[in-house]
Each structure stands twice: as C-alpha cells, then as structure tokens.
GROMACS .gro file of C-alpha atoms in nm:
model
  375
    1UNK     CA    1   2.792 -11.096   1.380
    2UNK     CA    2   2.957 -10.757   1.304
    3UNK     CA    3   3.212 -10.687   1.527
    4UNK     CA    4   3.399 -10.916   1.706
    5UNK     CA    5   3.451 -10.781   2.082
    6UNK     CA    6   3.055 -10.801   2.179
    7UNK     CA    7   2.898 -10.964   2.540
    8UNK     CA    8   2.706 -11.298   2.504
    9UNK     CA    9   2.416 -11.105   2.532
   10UNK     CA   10   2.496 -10.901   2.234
   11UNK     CA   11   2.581 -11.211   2.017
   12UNK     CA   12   2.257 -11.310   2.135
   13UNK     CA   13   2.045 -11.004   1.964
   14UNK     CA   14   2.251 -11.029   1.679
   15UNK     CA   15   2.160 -11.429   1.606
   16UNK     CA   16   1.814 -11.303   1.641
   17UNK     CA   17   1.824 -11.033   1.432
   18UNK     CA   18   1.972 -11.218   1.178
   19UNK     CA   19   1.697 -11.510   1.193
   20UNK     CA   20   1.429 -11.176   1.161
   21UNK     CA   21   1.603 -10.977   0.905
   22UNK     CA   22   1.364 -10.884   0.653
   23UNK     CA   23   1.454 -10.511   0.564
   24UNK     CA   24   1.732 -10.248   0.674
   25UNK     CA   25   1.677 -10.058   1.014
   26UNK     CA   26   1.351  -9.918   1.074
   27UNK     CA   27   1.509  -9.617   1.221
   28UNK     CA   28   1.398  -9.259   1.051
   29UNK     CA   29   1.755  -9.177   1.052
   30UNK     CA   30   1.790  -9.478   0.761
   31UNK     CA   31   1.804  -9.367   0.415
   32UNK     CA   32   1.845  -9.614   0.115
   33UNK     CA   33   1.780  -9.916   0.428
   34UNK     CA   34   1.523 -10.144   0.192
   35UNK     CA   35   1.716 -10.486   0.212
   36UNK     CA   36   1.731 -10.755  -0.034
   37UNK     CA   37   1.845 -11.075   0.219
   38UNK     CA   38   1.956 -11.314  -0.071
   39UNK     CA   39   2.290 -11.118  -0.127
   40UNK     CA   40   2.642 -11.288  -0.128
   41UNK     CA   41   2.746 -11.121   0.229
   42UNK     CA   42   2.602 -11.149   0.511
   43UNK     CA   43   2.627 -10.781   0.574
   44UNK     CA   44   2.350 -10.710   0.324
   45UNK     CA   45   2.071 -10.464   0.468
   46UNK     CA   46   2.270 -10.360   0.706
   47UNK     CA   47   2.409 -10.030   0.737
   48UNK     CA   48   2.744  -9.776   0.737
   49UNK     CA   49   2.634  -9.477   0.989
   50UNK     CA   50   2.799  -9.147   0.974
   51UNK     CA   51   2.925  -8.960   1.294
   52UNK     CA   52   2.969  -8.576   1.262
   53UNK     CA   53   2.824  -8.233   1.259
   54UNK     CA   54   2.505  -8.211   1.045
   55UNK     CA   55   2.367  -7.900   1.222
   56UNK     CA   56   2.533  -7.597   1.425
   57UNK     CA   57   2.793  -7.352   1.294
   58UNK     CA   58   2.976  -7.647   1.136
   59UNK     CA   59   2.696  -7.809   1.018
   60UNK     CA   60   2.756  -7.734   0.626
   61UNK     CA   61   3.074  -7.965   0.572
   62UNK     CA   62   2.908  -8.249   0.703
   63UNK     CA   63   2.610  -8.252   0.499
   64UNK     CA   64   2.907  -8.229   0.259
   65UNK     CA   65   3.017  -8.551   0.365
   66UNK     CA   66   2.654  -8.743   0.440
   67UNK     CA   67   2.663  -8.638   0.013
   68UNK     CA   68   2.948  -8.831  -0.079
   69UNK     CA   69   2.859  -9.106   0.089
   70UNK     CA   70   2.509  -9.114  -0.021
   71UNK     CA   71   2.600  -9.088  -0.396
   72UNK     CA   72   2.822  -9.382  -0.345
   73UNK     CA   73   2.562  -9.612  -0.106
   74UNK     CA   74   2.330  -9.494  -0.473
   75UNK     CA   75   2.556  -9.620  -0.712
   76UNK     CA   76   2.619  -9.949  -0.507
   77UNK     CA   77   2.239 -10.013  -0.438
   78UNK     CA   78   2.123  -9.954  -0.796
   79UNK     CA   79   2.359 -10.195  -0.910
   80UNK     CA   80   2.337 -10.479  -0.618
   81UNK     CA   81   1.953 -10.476  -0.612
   82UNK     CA   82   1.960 -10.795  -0.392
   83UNK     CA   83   2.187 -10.659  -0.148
   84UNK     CA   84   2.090 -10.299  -0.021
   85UNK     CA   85   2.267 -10.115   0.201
   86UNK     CA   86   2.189  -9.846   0.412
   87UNK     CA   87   2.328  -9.510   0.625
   88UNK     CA   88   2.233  -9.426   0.988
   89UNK     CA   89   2.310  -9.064   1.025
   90UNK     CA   90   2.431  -8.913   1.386
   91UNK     CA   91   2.417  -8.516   1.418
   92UNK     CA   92   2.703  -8.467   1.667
   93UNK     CA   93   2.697  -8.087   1.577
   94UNK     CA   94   3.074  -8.179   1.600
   95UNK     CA   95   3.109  -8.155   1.993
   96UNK     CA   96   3.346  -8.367   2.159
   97UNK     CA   97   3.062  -8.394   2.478
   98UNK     CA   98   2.794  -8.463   2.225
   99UNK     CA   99   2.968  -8.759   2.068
  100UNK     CA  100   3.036  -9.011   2.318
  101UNK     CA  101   2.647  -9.091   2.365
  102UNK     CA  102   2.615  -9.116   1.979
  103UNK     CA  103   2.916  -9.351   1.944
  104UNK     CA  104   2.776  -9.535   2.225
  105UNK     CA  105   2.395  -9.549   2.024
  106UNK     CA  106   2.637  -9.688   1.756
  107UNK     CA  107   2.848  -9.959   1.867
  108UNK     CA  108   2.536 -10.086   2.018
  109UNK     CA  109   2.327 -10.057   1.721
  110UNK     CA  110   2.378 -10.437   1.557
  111UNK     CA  111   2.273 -10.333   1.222
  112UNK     CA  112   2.563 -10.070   1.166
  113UNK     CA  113   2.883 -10.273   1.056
  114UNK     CA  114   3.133  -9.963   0.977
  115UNK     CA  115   3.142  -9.594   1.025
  116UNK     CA  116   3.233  -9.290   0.814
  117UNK     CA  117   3.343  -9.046   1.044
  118UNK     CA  118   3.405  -8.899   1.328
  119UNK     CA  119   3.404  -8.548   1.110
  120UNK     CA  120   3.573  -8.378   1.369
  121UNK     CA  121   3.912  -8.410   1.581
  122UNK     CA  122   3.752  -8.394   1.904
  123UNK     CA  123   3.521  -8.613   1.855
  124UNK     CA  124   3.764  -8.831   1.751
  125UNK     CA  125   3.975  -8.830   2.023
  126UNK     CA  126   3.676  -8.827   2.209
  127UNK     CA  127   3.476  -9.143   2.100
  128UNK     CA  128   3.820  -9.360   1.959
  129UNK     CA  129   3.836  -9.584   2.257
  130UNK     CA  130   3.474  -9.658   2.225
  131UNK     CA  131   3.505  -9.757   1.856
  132UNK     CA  132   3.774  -9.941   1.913
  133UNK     CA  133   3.726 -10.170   2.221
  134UNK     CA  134   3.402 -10.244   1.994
  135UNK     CA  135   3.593 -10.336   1.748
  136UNK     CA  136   3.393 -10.126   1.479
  137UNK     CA  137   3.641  -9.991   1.172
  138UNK     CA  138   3.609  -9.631   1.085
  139UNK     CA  139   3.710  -9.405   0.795
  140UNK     CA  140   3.727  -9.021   0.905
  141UNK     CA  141   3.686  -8.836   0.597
  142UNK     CA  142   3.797  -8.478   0.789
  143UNK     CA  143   3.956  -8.573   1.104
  144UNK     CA  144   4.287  -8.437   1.082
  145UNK     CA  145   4.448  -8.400   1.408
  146UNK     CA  146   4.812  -8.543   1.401
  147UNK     CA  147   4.764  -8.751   1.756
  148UNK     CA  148   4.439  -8.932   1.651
  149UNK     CA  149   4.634  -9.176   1.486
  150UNK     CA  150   4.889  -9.238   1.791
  151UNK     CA  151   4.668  -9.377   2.029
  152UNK     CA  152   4.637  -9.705   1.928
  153UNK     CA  153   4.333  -9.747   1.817
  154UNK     CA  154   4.383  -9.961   1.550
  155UNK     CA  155   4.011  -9.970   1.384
  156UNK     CA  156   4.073  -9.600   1.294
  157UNK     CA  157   4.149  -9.454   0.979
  158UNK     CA  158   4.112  -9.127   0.772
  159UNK     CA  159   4.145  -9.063   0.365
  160UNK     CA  160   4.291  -8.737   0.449
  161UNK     CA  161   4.632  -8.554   0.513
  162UNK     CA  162   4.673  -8.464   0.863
  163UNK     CA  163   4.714  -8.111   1.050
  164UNK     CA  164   5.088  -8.149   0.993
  165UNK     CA  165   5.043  -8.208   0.652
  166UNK     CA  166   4.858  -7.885   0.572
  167UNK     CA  167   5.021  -7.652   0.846
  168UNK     CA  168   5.390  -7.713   0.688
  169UNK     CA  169   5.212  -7.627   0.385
  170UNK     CA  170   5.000  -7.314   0.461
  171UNK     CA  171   5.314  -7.167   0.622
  172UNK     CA  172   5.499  -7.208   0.304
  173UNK     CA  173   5.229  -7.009   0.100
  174UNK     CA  174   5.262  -6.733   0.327
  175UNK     CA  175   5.610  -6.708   0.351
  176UNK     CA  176   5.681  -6.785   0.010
  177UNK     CA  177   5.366  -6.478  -0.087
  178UNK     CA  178   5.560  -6.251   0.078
  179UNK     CA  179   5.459  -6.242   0.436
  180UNK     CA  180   5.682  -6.167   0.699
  181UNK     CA  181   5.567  -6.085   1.010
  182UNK     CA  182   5.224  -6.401   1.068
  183UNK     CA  183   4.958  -6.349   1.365
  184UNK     CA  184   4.840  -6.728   1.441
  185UNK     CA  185   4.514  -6.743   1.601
  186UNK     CA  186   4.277  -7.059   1.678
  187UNK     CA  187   3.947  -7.154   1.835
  188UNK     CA  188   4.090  -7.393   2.121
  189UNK     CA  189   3.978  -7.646   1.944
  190UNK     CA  190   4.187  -8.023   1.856
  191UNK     CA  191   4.169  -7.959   1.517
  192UNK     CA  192   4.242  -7.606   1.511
  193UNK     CA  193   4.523  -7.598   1.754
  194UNK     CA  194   4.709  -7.865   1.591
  195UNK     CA  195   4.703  -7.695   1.240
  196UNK     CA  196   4.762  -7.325   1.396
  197UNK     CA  197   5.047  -7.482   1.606
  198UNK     CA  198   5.206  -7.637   1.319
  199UNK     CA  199   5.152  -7.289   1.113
  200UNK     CA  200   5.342  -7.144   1.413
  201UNK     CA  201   5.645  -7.385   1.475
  202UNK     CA  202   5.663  -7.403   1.073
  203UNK     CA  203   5.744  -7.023   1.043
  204UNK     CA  204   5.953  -6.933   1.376
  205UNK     CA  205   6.084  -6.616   1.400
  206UNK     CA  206   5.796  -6.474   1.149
  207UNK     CA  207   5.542  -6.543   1.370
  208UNK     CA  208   5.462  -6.207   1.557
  209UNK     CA  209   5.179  -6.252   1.793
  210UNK     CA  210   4.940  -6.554   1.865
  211UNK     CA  211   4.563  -6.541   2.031
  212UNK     CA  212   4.294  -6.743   2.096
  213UNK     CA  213   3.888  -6.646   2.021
  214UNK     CA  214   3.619  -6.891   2.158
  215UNK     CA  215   3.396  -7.104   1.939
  216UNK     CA  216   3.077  -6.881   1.928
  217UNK     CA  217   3.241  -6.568   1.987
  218UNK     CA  218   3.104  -6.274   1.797
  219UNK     CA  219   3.321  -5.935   1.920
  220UNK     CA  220   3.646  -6.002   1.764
  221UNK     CA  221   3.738  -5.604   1.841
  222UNK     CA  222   4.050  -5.719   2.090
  223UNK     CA  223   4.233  -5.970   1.872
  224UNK     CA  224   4.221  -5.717   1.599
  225UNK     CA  225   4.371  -5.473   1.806
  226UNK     CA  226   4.669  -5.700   1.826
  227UNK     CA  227   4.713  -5.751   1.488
  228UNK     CA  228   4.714  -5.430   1.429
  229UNK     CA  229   4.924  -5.332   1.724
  230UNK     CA  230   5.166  -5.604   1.615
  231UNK     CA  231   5.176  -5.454   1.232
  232UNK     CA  232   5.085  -5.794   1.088
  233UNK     CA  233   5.067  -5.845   0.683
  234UNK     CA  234   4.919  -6.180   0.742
  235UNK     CA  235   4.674  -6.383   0.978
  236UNK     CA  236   4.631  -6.726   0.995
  237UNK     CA  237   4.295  -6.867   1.194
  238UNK     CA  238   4.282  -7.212   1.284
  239UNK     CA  239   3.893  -7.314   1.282
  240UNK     CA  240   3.602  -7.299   1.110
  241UNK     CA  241   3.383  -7.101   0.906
  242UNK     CA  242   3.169  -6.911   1.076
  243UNK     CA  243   3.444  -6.776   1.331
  244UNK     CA  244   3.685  -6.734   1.047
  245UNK     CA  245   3.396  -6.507   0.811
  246UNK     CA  246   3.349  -6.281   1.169
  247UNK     CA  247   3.715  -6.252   1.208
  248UNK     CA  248   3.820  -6.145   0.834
  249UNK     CA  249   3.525  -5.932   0.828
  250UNK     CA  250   3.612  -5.748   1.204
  251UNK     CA  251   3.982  -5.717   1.056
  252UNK     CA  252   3.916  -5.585   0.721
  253UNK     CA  253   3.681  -5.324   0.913
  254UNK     CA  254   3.967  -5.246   1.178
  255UNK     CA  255   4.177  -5.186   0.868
  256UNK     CA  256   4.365  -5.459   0.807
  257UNK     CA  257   4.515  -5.487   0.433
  258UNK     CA  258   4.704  -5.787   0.531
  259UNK     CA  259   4.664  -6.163   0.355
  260UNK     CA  260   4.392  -6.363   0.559
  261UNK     CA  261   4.445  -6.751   0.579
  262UNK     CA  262   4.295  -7.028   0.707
  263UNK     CA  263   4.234  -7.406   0.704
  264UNK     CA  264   4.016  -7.719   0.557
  265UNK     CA  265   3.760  -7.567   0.857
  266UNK     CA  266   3.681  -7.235   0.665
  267UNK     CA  267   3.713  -7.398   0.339
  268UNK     CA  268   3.313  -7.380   0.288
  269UNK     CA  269   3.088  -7.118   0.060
  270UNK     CA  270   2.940  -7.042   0.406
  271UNK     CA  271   3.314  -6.837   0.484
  272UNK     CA  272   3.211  -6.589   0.220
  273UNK     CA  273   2.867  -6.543   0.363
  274UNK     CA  274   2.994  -6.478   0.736
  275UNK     CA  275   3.223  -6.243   0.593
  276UNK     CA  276   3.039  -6.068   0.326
  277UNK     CA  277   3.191  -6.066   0.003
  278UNK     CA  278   3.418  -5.723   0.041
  279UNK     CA  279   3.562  -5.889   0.359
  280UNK     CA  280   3.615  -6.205   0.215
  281UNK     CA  281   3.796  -6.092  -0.072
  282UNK     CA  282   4.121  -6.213  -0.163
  283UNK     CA  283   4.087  -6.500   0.142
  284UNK     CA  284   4.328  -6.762   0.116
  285UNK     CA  285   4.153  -7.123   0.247
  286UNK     CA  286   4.375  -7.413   0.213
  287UNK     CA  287   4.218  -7.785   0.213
  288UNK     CA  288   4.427  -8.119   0.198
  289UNK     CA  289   4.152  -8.225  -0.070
  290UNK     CA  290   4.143  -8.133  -0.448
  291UNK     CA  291   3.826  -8.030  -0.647
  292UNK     CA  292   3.631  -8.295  -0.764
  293UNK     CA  293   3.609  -8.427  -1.104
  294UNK     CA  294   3.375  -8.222  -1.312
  295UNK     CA  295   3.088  -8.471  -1.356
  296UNK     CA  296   3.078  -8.614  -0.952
  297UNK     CA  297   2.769  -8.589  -0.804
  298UNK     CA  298   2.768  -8.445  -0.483
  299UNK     CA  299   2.924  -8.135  -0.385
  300UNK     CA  300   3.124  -7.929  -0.157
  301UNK     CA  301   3.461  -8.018   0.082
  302UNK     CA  302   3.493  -8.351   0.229
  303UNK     CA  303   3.254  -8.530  -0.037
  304UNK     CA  304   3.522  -8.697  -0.206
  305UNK     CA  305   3.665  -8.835   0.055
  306UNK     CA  306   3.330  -8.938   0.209
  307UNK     CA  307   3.263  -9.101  -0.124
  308UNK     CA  308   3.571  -9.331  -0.089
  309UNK     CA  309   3.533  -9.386   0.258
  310UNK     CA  310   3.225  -9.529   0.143
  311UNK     CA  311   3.356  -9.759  -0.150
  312UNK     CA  312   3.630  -9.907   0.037
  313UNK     CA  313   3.329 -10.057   0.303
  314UNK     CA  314   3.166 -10.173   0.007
  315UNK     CA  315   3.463 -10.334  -0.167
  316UNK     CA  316   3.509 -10.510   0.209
  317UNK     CA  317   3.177 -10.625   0.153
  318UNK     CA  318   3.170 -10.735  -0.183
  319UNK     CA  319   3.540 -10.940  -0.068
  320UNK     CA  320   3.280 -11.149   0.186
  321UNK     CA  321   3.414 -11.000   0.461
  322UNK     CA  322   3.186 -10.983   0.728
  323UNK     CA  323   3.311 -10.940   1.069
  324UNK     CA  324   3.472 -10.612   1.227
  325UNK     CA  325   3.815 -10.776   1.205
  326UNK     CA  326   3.792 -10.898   0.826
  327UNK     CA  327   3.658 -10.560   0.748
  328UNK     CA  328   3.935 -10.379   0.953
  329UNK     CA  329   4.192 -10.586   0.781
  330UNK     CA  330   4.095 -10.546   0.447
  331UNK     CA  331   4.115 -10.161   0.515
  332UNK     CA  332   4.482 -10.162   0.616
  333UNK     CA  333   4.540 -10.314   0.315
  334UNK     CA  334   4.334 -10.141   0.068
  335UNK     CA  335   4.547  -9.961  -0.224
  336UNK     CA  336   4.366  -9.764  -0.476
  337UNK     CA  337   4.286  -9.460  -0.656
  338UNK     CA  338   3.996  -9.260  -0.514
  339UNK     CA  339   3.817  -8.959  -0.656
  340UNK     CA  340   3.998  -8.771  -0.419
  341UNK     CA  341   4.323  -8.946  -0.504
  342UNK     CA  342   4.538  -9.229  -0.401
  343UNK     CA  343   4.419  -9.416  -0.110
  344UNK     CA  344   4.663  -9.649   0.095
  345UNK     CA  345   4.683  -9.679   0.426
  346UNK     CA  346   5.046  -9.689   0.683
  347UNK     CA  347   4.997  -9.843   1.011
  348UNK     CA  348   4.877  -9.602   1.212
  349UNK     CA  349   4.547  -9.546   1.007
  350UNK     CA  350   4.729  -9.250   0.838
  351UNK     CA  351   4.694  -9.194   0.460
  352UNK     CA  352   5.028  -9.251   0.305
  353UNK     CA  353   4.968  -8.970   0.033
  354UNK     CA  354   4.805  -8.615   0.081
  355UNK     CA  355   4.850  -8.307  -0.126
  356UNK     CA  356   4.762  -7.961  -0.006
  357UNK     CA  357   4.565  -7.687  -0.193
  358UNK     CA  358   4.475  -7.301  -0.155
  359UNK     CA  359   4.172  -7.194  -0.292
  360UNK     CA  360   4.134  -6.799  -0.294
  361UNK     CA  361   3.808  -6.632  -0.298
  362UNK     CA  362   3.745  -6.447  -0.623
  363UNK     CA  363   3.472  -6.133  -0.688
  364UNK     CA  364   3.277  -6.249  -0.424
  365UNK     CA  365   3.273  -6.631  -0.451
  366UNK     CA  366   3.477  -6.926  -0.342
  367UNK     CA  367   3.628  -7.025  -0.619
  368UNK     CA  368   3.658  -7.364  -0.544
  369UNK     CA  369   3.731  -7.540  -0.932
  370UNK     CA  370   4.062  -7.365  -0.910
  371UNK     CA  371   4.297  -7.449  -0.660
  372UNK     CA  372   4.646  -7.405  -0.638
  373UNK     CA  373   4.908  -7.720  -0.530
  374UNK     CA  374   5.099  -7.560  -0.250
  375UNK     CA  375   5.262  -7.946  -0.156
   0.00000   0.00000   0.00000
C-alpha cells in the first residue's frame, strides 16, 4: 500500500490493484504511465500527481511547474525502463474552493503515491488537512505562505523560501533603490497578503498608503488615484500576473514615474504582455528562485523547483521506500543540491536555505537570465 492511514476497504482495492497491475493509470490525465512491474520498488507504475493551476489567469506558472517535473519523470523513465513512472495532473486553476474536491480525487486515487504541489497558498491551506490525515507526502514547489508550515501537517513540504523570506527582501531593494515613501497593495489573496504584509511591516514608517484590488478586477482607476494622491515613488503589488500587468499599465497611464514591484506571482513573461512593453518597463519582479542552468530543459519560474520536487520522490523510491511514512521520512531527511539550489528540510517542512532575486524587465522583455541577489 501507499499511504498508511487508509479504511479496510481501501487496503482492500489496493491488494487488488496490486495483484492486476499491468500498466500505469489508465486515466487521460497520465502522461509517461506505461509500467514495467519487475522493478525493485513496489511503487513502480505508479504515479506522482501534480495539484495547481494549469488554466485561468495563473495558469502559465504551473505549466511551468508540470515542465520540471516532466523533464525529470523523462530522465528517470529512460533510464529505469523496467520501472516507469507516471504524473496525474489536477487543474485547480489555483482556487482554494476548487481544490478540496481534487485533493479528495487524489488521496483516493491508489495509484498516486506522492504529490508535487499544491502551487498555490490557498490551496494549501485549503487541502493540507486532507493530505495529511491521508498520510500522502507533498513537495510545494511555489507555496509560500509563512503559516502553511505551522499547522502541523507534517507530510508537507516546499523547496522554496517563504513569503517572509522574500518580503524582508523586496523591502530592502526598495529602500535601499532609493524609495521612500512605498504604496503596498495585494489581491486578498494567502499568498499575496502574506508577502505584501511582510513588504509593509518590513519598511514602517515608509509605507504611505495600502489598498486592496480583487482577483479579476480590470478598472484599476481608484487605487491609482491613491498613489498618486499619496505622492508615491514606489508600489509594491502582492499577486499575480495578470492583475499586476493591468495595474503597472493603469499607473504608468495615470502618470506614475515611480518604481513598480512585485512578487514570485508576477514573475512570468505573461506580466509584460498584460502590461504592454512601455508599461512594463523598468518592472522590478522578485522570485525566491534563481535562473536555471543554461542547458535545463524546461523553462520558466517554478521549473526548477518542480524538477527537484520530483527527484527527491524518485530517490525515495529508488531507497525502497514504499509506504507514505517511509517516503515522508526520507523527505525530512533529504540533504542535497538541487538545480535550484540546496535542498534540506527543518521540521516544519520549511526549506532551510532560500535566496531572493529581482529580475527587471529590459526593452520590452523579462529578462529573466539576469537576476540580481537581493538576500
């Protein structure tokens, strides 16, 4: 069996599906799922599923992500040809409602014996329990929100640095880049009122005005009266792309000349799109994730840390562990260096080691090969 908190009648289906096993799940969300049942694990032709937004206004990073973790599931199944395993892909659109049936669909889906993701804070916080009374590990490549990790659930992990991390750090830049008087505004949203909060408690008395815009919103004509009413030369947006494109672009329009700065969320090509390129300009978009080395195979934010998300369930699997709690062990003690950097784990699930970057866009591109280290 997989995990190891399941009903009789669960232990039951999994017996049988072992007996039956002949190839990876049938499911058209499988990719790479033929199986080769004479392996060394038990866990071969079985799967890893990924949780997180693969459509909707967020939808770009994860297909980041489902890309790391496909390049690595590639490497691993061209080398182990007796011992294939697969992904199970669940398109959350990275809503905290949507997620709870697909974790649900998960935990009860016998063939999946760890998950990369949640991709999103709230759906962390808002399928956690599930994952965990299941007793199925996870690695969130993206999930950043500080409290995830302070709940307790201790199948949970991320290869990431948290909102704290990146907020101390983004409020540095700006400070230390001259800014003086900071307009904080977020989505509502876990992630993006844990990293705008931090922004704000991190710079104090240079913080001159904070606001809130809806996810979807498209008229961004009243918060950019305040900015300008508050004579800001710097905004910070805690969110995501496509609200953080419509707000640059309704500020530089409203006049603005001030530095615009946001997180990991708006870290994405698609920023520059929202925005247009005049808009997006000069755009400051932190990440606590490096460029990737110049011959990796998959592309984009998050992919490196999907990738070793993926290789540390597939080093658990090639140590013969097999059930949730051998797995979940050998994640808390897993120590290595990742293409997205040093991986070890504290007891919370929390990477012990995170650095922060800004990445600027440049004549009309996100220059993303050229960060700078602001931690």
């Amino acid at each position: 069996m997989i995990r190891f908190s399941k009903s009789a009648r669960m232990l039951a289906v999994v017996a049988a599906a072992g007996l039956a096993l002949s190839s990876c799940g049938s499911d058209n969300k499988t990719d790479n799922a033929s199986s080769g049942s004479s392996g060394g694990s038990e866990l071969c032709g079985k799967n890893l599923a990924f949780l997180g937004a693969l459509t909707g206004d967020a939808g770009a990073l994860g297909q980041n992500m489902v890309g790391g973790i496909e390049l690595a599931l590639k490497e691993y199944n061209d080398k182990h040809a007796d011992c294939q395993i697969g992904l199970k892909k669940f398109d959350s659109q990275g809503s905290p409602d949507t997620a709870p049936g697909l974790a649900t669909q998960i935990v009860n889906d016998d063939t999946i014996f760890g998950l990369i993701g949640p991709g999103f804070s709230g759906e962390s916080l808002a399928t956690g329990k599930t994952f965990f009374e299941a007793g199925l590990p996870s690695i969130s490549p993206s999930a950043t929100n500080v409290t995830i990790t302070q709940q307790g659930w201790t199948t949970w992990h991320r290869v990431i640095g948290n909102d704290d991390a990146q907020g101390a750090a983004d409020a540095k830049y700006l400070t230390d880049n001259g800014a003086a008087k900071v307009y904080v505004i977020d989505d509502g949203q876990d992630y993006s009122k844990g990293l705008a909060g931090k922004v704000t408690d991190t710079l104090g008395d240079a913080v001159v005005g904070t606001d809130q815009i809806s996810v979807g919103q498209t008229d961004m004509s009243a918060v950019v009266t305040k900015v300008n009413a508050a004579k800001a030369d710097a905004v910070f947006y805690g969110g995501y792309y496509t609200e953080a494109g419509l707000l640059a672009k309704a500020l530089r329009q409203g006049g603005f000349k001030g530095t615009f700065m946001s997180g990991d969320g708006s870290e994405d090509p698609n920023f520059v799109k929202v925005a247009g390129a005049q808009a997006a300009e000069g755009a400051v978009l932190s990440a606590p994730a490096g460029p990737p080395p110049a011959d990796f195979g998959a592309t984009g934010l998050y992919a490196t840390q999907s990738y070793d998300a993926a290789n540390i369930f597939l080093a658990a699997l090639d140590s013969g562990a097999s059930t949730g709690q051998e797995i979940n062990d050998f994640i808390g003690s897993y120590t290595a260096d990742g293409v997205s950097g040093p991986i070890e784990f504290d007891a919370n699930g929390d990477i012990t080691q995170s650095k922060i970057y800004a990445y600027f866009v440049k004549n009309g591109e996100l220059d993303v090969e050229n960060p700078q280290a602001i931690s």
